[in-house]
XYZ file of C-alpha atoms in Angstrom:
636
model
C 110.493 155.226 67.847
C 108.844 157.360 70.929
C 106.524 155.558 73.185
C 103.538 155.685 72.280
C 101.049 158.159 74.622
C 97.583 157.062 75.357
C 94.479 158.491 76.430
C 94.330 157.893 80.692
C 90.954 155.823 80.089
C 92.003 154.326 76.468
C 95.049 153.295 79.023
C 93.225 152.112 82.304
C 90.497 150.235 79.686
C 94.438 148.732 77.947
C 95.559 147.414 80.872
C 92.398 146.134 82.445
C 92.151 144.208 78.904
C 95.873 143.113 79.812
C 94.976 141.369 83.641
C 91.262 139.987 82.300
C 93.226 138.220 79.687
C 95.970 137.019 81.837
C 95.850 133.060 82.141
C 96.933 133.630 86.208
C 94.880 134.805 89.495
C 95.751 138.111 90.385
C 94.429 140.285 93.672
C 95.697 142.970 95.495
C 94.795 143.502 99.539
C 94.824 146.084 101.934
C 96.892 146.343 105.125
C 94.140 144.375 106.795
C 94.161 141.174 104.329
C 90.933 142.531 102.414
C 90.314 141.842 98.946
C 90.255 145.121 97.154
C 90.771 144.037 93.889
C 90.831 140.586 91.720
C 90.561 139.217 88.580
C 87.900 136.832 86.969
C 90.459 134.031 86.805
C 91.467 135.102 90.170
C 87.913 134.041 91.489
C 87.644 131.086 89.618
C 91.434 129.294 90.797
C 89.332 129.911 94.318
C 85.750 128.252 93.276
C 84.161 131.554 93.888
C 81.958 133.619 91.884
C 83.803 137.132 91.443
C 81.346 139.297 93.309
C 82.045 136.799 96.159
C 85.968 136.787 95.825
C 85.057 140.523 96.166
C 84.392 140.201 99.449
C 87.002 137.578 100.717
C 89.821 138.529 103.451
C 92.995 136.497 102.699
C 92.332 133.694 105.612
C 89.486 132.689 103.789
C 91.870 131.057 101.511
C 94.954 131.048 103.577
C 94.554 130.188 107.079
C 97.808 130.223 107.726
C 98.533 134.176 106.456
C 99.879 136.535 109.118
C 97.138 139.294 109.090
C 98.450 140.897 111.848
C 101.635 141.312 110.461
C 101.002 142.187 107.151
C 102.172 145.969 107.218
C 105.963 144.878 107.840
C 105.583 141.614 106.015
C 104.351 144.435 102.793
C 107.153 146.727 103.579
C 109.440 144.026 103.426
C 108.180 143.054 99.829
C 108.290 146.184 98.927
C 112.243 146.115 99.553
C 112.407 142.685 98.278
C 109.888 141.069 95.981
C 109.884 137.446 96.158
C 108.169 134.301 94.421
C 107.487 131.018 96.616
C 104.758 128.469 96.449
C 101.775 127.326 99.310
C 98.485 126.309 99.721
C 95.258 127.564 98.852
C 91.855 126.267 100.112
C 89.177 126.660 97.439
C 85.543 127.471 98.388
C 84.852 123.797 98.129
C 87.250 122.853 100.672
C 89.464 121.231 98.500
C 93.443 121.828 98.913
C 95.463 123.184 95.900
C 99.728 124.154 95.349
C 100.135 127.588 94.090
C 103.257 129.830 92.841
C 103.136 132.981 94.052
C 104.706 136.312 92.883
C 103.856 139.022 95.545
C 105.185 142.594 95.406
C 104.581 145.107 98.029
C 103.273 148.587 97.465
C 103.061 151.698 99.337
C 100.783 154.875 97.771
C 99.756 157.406 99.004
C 100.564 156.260 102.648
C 98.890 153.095 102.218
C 99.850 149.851 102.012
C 99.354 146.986 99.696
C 99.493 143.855 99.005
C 100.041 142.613 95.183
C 99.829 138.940 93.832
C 99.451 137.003 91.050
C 98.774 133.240 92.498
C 99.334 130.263 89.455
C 98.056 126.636 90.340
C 100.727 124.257 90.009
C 98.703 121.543 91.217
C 98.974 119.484 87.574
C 102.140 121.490 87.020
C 100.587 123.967 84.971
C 103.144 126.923 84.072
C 101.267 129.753 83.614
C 101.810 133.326 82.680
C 101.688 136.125 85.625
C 100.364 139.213 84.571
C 99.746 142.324 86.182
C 96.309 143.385 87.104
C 94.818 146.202 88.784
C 90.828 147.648 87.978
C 91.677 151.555 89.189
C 94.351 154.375 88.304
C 96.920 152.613 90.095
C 97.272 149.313 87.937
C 100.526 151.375 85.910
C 102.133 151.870 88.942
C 101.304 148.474 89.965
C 102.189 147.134 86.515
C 105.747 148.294 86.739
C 106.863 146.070 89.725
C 105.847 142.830 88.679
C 108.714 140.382 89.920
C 109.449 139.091 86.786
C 110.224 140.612 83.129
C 107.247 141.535 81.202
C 107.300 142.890 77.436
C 104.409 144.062 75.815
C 105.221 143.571 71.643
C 102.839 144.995 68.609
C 102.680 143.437 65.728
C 105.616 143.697 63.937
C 107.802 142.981 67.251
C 108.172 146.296 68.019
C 108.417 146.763 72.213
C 105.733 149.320 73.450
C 105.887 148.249 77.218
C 108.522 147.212 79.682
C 108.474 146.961 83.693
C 111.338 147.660 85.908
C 112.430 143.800 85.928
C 112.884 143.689 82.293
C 115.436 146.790 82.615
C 117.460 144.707 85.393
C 117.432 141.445 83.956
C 118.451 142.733 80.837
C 121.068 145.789 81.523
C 118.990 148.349 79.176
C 117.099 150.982 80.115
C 113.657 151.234 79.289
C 114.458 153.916 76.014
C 116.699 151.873 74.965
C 114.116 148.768 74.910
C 111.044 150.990 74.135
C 110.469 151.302 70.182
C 113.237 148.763 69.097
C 112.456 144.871 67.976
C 112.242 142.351 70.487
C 114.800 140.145 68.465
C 117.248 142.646 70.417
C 117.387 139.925 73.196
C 116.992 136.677 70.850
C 120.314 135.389 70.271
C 121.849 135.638 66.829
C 120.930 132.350 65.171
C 117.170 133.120 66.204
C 116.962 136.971 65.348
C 116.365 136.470 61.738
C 113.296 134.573 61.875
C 111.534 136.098 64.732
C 109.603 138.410 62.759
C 109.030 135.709 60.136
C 107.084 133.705 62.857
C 105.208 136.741 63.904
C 103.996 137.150 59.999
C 103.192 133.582 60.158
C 100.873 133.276 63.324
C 99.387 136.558 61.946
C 98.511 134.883 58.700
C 97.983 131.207 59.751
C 96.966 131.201 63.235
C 98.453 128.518 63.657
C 100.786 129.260 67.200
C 104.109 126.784 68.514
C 104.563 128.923 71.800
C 102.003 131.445 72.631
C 99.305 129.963 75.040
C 102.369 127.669 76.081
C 105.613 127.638 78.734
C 108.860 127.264 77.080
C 112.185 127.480 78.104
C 114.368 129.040 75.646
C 118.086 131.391 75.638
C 117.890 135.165 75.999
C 120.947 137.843 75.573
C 121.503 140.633 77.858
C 122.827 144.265 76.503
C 126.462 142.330 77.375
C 125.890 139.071 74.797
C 125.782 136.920 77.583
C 123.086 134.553 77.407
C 120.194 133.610 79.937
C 118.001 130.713 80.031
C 114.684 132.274 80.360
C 111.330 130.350 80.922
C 108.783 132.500 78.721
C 104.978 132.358 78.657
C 103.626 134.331 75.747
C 99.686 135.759 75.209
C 98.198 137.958 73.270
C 95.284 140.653 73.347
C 93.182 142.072 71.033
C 92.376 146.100 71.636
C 91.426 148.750 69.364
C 94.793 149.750 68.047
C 95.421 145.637 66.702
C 97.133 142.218 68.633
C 99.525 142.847 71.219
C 101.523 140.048 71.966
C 102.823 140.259 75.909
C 105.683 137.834 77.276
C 106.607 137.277 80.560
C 110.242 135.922 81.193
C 111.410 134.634 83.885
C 115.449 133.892 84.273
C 115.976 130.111 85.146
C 119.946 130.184 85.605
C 120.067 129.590 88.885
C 117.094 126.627 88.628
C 119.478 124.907 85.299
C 122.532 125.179 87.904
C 120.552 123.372 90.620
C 119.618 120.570 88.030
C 122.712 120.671 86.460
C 124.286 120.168 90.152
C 121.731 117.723 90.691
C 122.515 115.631 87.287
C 125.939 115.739 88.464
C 125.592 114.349 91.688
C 122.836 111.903 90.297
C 125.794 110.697 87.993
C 128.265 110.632 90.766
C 126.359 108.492 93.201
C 125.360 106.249 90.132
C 129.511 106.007 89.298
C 129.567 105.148 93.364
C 127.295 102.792 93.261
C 128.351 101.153 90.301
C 131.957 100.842 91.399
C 130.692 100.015 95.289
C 128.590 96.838 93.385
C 131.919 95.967 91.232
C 133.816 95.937 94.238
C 131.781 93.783 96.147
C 131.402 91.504 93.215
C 135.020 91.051 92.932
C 135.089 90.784 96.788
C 133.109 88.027 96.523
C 134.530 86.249 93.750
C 137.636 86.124 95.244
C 136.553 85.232 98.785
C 133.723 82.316 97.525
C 137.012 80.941 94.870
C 139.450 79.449 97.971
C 135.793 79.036 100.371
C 134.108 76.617 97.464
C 138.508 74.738 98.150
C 137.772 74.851 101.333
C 134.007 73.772 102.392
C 134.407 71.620 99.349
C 137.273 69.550 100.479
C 136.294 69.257 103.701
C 132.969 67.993 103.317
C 134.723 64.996 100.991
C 137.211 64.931 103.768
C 134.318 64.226 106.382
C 133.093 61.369 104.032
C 136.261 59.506 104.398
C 137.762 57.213 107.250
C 138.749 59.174 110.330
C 138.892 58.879 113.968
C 136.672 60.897 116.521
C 139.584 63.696 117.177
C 139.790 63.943 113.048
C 136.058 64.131 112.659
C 135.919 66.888 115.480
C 138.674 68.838 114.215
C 137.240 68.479 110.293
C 133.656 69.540 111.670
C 135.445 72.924 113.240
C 136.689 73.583 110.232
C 133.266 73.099 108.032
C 131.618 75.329 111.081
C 134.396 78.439 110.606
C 133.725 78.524 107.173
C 129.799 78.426 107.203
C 130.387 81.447 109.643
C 132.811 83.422 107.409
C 130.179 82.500 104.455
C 127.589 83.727 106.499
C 129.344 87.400 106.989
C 129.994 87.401 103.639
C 126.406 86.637 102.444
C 125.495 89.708 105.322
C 127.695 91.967 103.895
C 126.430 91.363 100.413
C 122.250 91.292 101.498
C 123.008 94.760 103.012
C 124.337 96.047 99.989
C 121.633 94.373 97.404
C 118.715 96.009 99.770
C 120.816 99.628 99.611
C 121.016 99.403 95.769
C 117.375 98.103 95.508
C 118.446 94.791 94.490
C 117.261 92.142 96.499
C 113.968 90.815 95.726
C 111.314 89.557 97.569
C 110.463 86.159 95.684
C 107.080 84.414 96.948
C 106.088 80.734 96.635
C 104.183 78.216 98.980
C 105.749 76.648 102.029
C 105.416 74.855 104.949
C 105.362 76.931 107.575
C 106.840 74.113 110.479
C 109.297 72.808 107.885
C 110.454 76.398 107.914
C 111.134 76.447 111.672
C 113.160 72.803 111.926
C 115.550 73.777 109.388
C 116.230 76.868 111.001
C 116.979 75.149 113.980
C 118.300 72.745 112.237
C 121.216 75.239 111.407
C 122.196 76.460 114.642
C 121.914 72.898 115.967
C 125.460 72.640 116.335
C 125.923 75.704 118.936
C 122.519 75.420 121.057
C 123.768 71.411 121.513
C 127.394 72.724 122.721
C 125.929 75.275 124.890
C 123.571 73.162 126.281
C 120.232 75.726 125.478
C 116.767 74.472 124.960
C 114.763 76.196 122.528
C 111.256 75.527 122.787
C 108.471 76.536 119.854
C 105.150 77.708 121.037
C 102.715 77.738 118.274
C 99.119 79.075 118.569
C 96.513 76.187 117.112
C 95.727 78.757 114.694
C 98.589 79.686 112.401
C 98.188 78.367 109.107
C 100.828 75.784 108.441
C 100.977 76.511 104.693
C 101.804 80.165 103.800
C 102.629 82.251 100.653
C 105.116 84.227 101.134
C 109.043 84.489 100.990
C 110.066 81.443 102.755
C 114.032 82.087 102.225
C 113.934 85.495 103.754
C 111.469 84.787 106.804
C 113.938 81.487 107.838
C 117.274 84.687 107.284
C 115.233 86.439 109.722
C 114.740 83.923 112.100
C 117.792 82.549 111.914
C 119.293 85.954 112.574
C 117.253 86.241 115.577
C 117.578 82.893 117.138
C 121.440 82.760 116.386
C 121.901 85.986 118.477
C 119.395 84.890 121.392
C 121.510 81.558 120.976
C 124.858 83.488 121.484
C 123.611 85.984 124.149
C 122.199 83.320 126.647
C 124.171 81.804 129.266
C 125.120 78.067 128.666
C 122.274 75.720 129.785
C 119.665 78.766 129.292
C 116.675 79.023 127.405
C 115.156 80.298 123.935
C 111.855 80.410 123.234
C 110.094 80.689 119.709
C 106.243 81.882 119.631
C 103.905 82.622 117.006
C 100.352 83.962 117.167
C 97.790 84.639 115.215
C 96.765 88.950 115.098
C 94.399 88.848 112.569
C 92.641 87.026 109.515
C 90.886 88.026 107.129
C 89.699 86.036 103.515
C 92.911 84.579 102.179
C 95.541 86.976 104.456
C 96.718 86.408 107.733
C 98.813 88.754 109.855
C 101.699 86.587 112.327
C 103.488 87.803 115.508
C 106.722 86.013 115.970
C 108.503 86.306 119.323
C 112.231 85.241 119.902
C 112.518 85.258 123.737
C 115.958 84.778 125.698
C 116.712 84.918 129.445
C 120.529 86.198 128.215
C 122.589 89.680 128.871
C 119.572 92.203 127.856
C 119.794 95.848 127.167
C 119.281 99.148 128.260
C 116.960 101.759 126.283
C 120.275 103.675 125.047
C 121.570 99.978 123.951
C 118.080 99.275 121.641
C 118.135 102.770 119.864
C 121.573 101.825 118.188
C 120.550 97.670 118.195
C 118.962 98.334 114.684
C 122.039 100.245 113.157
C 124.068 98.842 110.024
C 127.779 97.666 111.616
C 126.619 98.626 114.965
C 126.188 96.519 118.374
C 123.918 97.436 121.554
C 126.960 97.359 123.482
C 131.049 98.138 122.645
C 132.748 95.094 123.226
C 130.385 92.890 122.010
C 131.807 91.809 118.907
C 135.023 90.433 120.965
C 133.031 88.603 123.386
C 130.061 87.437 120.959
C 131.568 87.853 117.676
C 129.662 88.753 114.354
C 129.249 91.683 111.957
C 126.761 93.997 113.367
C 124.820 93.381 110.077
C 122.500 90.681 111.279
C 119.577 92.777 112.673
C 119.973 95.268 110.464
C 119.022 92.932 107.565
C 116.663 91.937 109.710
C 114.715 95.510 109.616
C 115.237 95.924 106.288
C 113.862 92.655 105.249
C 110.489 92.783 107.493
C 110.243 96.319 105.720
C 110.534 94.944 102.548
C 107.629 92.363 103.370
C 105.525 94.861 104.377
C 105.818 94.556 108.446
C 107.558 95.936 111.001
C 110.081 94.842 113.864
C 110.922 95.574 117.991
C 112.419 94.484 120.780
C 111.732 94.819 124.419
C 114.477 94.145 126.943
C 116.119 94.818 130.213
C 119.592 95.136 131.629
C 120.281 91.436 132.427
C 116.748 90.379 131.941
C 117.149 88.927 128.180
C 115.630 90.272 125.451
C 112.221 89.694 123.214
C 112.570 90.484 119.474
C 109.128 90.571 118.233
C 108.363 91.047 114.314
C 104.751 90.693 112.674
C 104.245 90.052 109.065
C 101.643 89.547 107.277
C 101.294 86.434 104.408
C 98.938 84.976 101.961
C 97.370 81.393 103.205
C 99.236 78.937 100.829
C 99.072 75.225 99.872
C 100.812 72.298 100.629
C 104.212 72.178 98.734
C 105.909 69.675 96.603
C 108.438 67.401 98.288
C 111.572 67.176 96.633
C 113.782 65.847 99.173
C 114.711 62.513 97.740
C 118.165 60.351 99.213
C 120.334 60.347 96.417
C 122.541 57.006 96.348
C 126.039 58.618 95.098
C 126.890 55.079 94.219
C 125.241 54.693 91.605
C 124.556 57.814 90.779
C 126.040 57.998 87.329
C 125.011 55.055 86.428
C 121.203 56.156 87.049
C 122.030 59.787 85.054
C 124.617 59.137 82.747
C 126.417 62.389 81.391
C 129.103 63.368 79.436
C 130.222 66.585 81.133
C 132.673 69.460 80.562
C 134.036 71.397 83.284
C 134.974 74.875 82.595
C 137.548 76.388 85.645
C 140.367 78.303 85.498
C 141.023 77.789 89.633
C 143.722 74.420 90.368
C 141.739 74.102 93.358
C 138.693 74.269 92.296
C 139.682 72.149 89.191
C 140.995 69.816 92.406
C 137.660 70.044 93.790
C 135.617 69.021 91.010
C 137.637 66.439 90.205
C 136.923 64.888 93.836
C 133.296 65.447 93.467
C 132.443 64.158 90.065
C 134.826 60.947 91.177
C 132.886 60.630 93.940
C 129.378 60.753 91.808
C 131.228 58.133 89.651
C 131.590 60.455 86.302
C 134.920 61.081 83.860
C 134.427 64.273 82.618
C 137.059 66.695 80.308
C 138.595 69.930 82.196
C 138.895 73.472 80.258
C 140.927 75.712 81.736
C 139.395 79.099 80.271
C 136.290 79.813 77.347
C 138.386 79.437 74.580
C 139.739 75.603 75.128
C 135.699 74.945 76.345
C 134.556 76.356 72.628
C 137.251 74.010 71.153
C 136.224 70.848 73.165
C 132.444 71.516 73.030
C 132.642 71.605 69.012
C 134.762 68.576 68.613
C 132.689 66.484 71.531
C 129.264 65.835 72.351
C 128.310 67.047 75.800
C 125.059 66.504 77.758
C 126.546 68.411 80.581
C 128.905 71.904 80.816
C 129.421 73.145 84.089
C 130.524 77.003 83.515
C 132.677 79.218 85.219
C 132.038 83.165 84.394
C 135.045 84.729 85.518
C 138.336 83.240 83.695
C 141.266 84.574 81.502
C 141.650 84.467 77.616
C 137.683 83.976 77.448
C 134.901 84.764 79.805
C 132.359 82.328 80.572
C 129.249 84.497 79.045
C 131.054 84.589 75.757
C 132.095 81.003 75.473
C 128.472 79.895 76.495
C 127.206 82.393 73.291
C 130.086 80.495 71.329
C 129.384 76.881 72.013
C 125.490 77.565 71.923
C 125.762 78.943 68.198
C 126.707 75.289 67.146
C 124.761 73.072 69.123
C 122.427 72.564 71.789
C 123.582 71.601 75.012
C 122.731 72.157 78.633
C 125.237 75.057 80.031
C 125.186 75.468 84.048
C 126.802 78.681 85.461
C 129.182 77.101 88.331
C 130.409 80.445 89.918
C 131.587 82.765 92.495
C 129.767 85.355 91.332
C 126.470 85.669 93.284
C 124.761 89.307 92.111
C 121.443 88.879 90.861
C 123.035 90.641 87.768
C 124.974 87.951 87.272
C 122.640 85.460 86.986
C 120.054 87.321 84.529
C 123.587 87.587 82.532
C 123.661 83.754 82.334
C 120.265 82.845 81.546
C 120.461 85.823 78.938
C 123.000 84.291 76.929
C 120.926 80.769 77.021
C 122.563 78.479 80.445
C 119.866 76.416 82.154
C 120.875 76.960 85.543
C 123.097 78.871 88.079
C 124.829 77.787 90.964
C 127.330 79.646 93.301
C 130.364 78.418 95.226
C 131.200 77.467 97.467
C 129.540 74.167 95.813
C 128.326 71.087 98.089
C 128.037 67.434 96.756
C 124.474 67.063 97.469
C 123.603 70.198 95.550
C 126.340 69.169 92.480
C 123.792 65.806 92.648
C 121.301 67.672 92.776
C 121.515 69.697 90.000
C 122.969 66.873 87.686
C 119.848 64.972 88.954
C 117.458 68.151 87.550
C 118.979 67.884 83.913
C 118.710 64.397 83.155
């Protein structure tokens, strides 16, 4: 079918009707940034009545614009047309995102600047039209940067623009007069027009009004994923639907790309957190032999040398459980893992256990470290009392470890502010040891990294300590520094701010492991697949004064568990034959009995896994005898 010819005003008044329906802003400037032309909608994305917008220069809305570049910024866009999103500042001040699609035009030896501008401020998609209120809006028409098909009634194409040519390999005769299901693939084609009748005779409308992303074909067969935004306008010769298309292969390939790498890094992540499970399992398996036996060993008849020589031993392996612990806190905070769990505590208790821990090394150094607290400081807090003694243990350790012997540590906390039920803490950890320069702090702070090369052989530890340390007063919501100088010591200085609290329970009650199973009698399974740590428990629960029955996997524990009638089952999770998650679901189906996860596996993960599945508690190795008591003590 020919193209259609129309009148030169029945035209201008057709495409005028064309921009005033368009659901985008569209304005067109001279060399000078002036407003020459806009649309209604156009006026109203800016807050400004239309005879206003009239009248606006493009810094009125764009402060930003380079008006005195705007001839060679239009030539350029008249080479290369281009769509990218900024800022517009409505009338009222306020700040909105907008996608623009600007075109440069030169006629008549003047230059010009045309733009549709679409607020994507509540990522709203919406259709850019061409507009233009004077002879040239044809010309103007034609360039619009993306596809544009005007369609009559019965899906015959009337109108094109250069874009839709090059997007689709036709040219414009051989698009002009045919059926727009020429682009739709196959298994759409047939019921294109059918939809058209529809709308026609319902009015009832999936897609037009609306942004969809759908599959076009080219003049080739090859397909394109197109975003489309369809409208329609009524003028004297009946609806004409227009569609702007927009091809999106290049945007699915970036989130394809992204998906991909979203799926790698989630593959990484999940196979770094296996690994580090399995890490620990195996290293916490011989540590629970190891700690375990020697802190029976320490309970039995030796001389001072033996004692000495047993206590070296118990302090190596708190150490290596200590980088191990590091090693895993890093990774929980990368993966998003560790939690921040808050409850009341004493505030002083805190601080004595904390020395409490590095007791042993301050006494064989010979260091005093003094506490300086400010009358102040509430002694009960709400907060996370676990992670605020890791980070002052971290810190004190080190100040510890870089002071000479005899030297001097000093811990101080101050009040900064207070307000209702909040308080906001400074805590100082002051040395008089080796110091640092300013290159030395900016890497102090880095994962597996050490002020100064070297230090690690001299000092020992992981690197990891301050690190967690960061991370961790993050997490609570504070911050952390340090201030030092070459071979002046050092002041690490973190402030966090915690909830006033109340007094806390006391549970610390002297168990008398003499009588101790007389006072909680049990009948107890033990589920381990280990011979050491079978070795182990046997020790302990002698030493508690129980007999208890051994399983070496799940599947003997299931068999024992229905032919006995525990009180207790300790529970491994990691064993051959059967796991310890399905032998808990196993035993648990016949009776009720108290099930305590007794593992090296330490991932939070883990332990949702075992109260999932219906144990009562969770412990990790390496296991103590006063926590064994403990916990026997807590289920009777």
């Amino acid at each position: 079918m020919a193209k259609k010819k129309l009148e030169s005003k029945k035209e201008l008044d057709f495409l005028k009707n064309l921009v005033e329906n368009s659901p985008d802003g569209i304005h067109i400037l001279d060399q000078i940034g002036d407003v020459i032309y806009c649309s209604q909608r156009f006026a109203v994305l800016l807050g400004y009545s239309y005879k206003e917008a009239l009248n606006l220069n493009v810094r009125d809305w764009d402060r930003q614009f380079p008006v005195d570049q705007l001839v060679p910024v239009i030539k350029d866009l008249i080479e290369k047309p281009r769509m990218f999103e900024t800022k517009h500042e409505k009338k009222s001040g306020e700040i909105i995102d907008v996608e623009i699609n600007a075109k440069g035009i030169e006629l008549d030896g003047q230059f010009y600047l045309y733009a549709t501008s679409r607020d994507i401020s509540n990522s709203k998609e919406e259709v850019l039209l061409n507009r233009k209120n004077n002879a040239k809006l044809n010309s103007i028409f034609k360039t619009i940067p993306d596809a544009f098909f005007v369609i009559d009634h019965r899906g015959i194409i009337e109108t094109v623009n250069k874009k839709a040519t090059e997007m689709f390999g036709y040219n414009e005769n051989e698009l002009i007069g045919k059926n727009i299901s020429m682009i739709v693939p196959p298994e759409h084609s047939k019921g294109h027009d059918n939809y058209i009748k529809r709308y026609l005779d319902s009015g009832v409308a999936r897609i037009i009004g609306k942004s969809r992303e759908l599959e076009a074909i080219d003049n080739k067969g090859k397909r394109i994923p197109i975003s489309i935004n369809l409208g329609e306008v009524k003028t004297d010769d009946g609806i004409l639907f227009i569609g702007i298309i927009r091809d999106i292969t290049e945007i699915k390939e970036n989130q394809l790309n992204l998906e991909q790498s979203r799926n790698e890094a989630l593959a990484a992540e999940k196979a770094k957190s296996l690994f580090l499970a399995n890490m620990s399992h195996e290293i916490r398996t011989p540590m629970n032999g190891i700690l375990g036996m020697v802190s029976l060993l320490h309970d039995t008849d030796l001389d001072k040398n033996q004692k000495e020589m047993v206590s070296i031993v118990n302090s190596c392996g708190d150490s290596l459980l200590t980088i191990i612990n590091d090693i895993l806190d890093v990774s929980k905070i990368e993966s998003g893992k560790l939690l921040i769990e808050n409850s009341h505590f004493d505030l002083l208790k805190a601080i004595d256990e904390v020395i409490y821990l590095i007791s042993n090394m301050v006494s064989e150094r010979g260091i005093t470290i003094q506490t300086k607290i400010s009358p102040e400081v509430p002694i009960y807090l709400f907060s996370d009392a676990v992670r605020l003694r890791q980070i002052l243990t971290n810190l004190l350790n080190n100040a510890v470890k870089f002071s000479p012997n005899g030297g001097e540590v000093t811990l101080s906390i101050s009040t900064l502010s207070s307000i209702k039920d909040k308080v906001r803490l400074k805590f100082e950890v002051k040395d008089n040891g080796i110091g640092m320069s300013k290159e030395e702090q900016t890497r102090l702070f880095k994962e597996f990294s050490q002020a100064e090369e070297g230090i690690t052989r001299r000092f020992g530890g992981t690197g990891l300590g301050l690190s967690i340390c960061l991370k961790l007063t993050e997490m609570m919501g504070g911050n952390i520094r340090v201030e030092s100088k070459k071979g002046k010591g050092s002041n690490f200085i973190f402030e966090l701010e915690f909830k006033t609290g109340k007094k806390p329970s006391s549970e610390k009650v002297e168990l008398d492991y003499e009588f101790f199973s007389n006072t909680y009698p049990h009948k107890i399974l033990v589920v381990e697949d280990n011979k050491i740590n079978q070795k182990l428990a046997s020790k302990m629960f002698e030493k508690l004064g129980y007999d208890y029955d051994l399983a070496e996997n799940g599947k003997i524990a299931v068999e024992l568990a229905s032919k006995n009638s525990y009180s207790l089952v300790f529970m491994d999770m990691q064993m051959p034959i059967m796991d310890g998650i399905t032998a808990t679901k196993e035993i648990l189906k016949e009776r009720e009995v108290t099930i305590i996860a007794m593992t090296a596996n330490v991932l939070q993960e883990d332990k949702d896994r075992c109260f999932e599945v219906g144990m009562k508690d969770f412990i990790t190795k390496p296991i103590k005898l006063s926590l064994l008591a403990k916990t026997i003590k807590k289920h009777s």
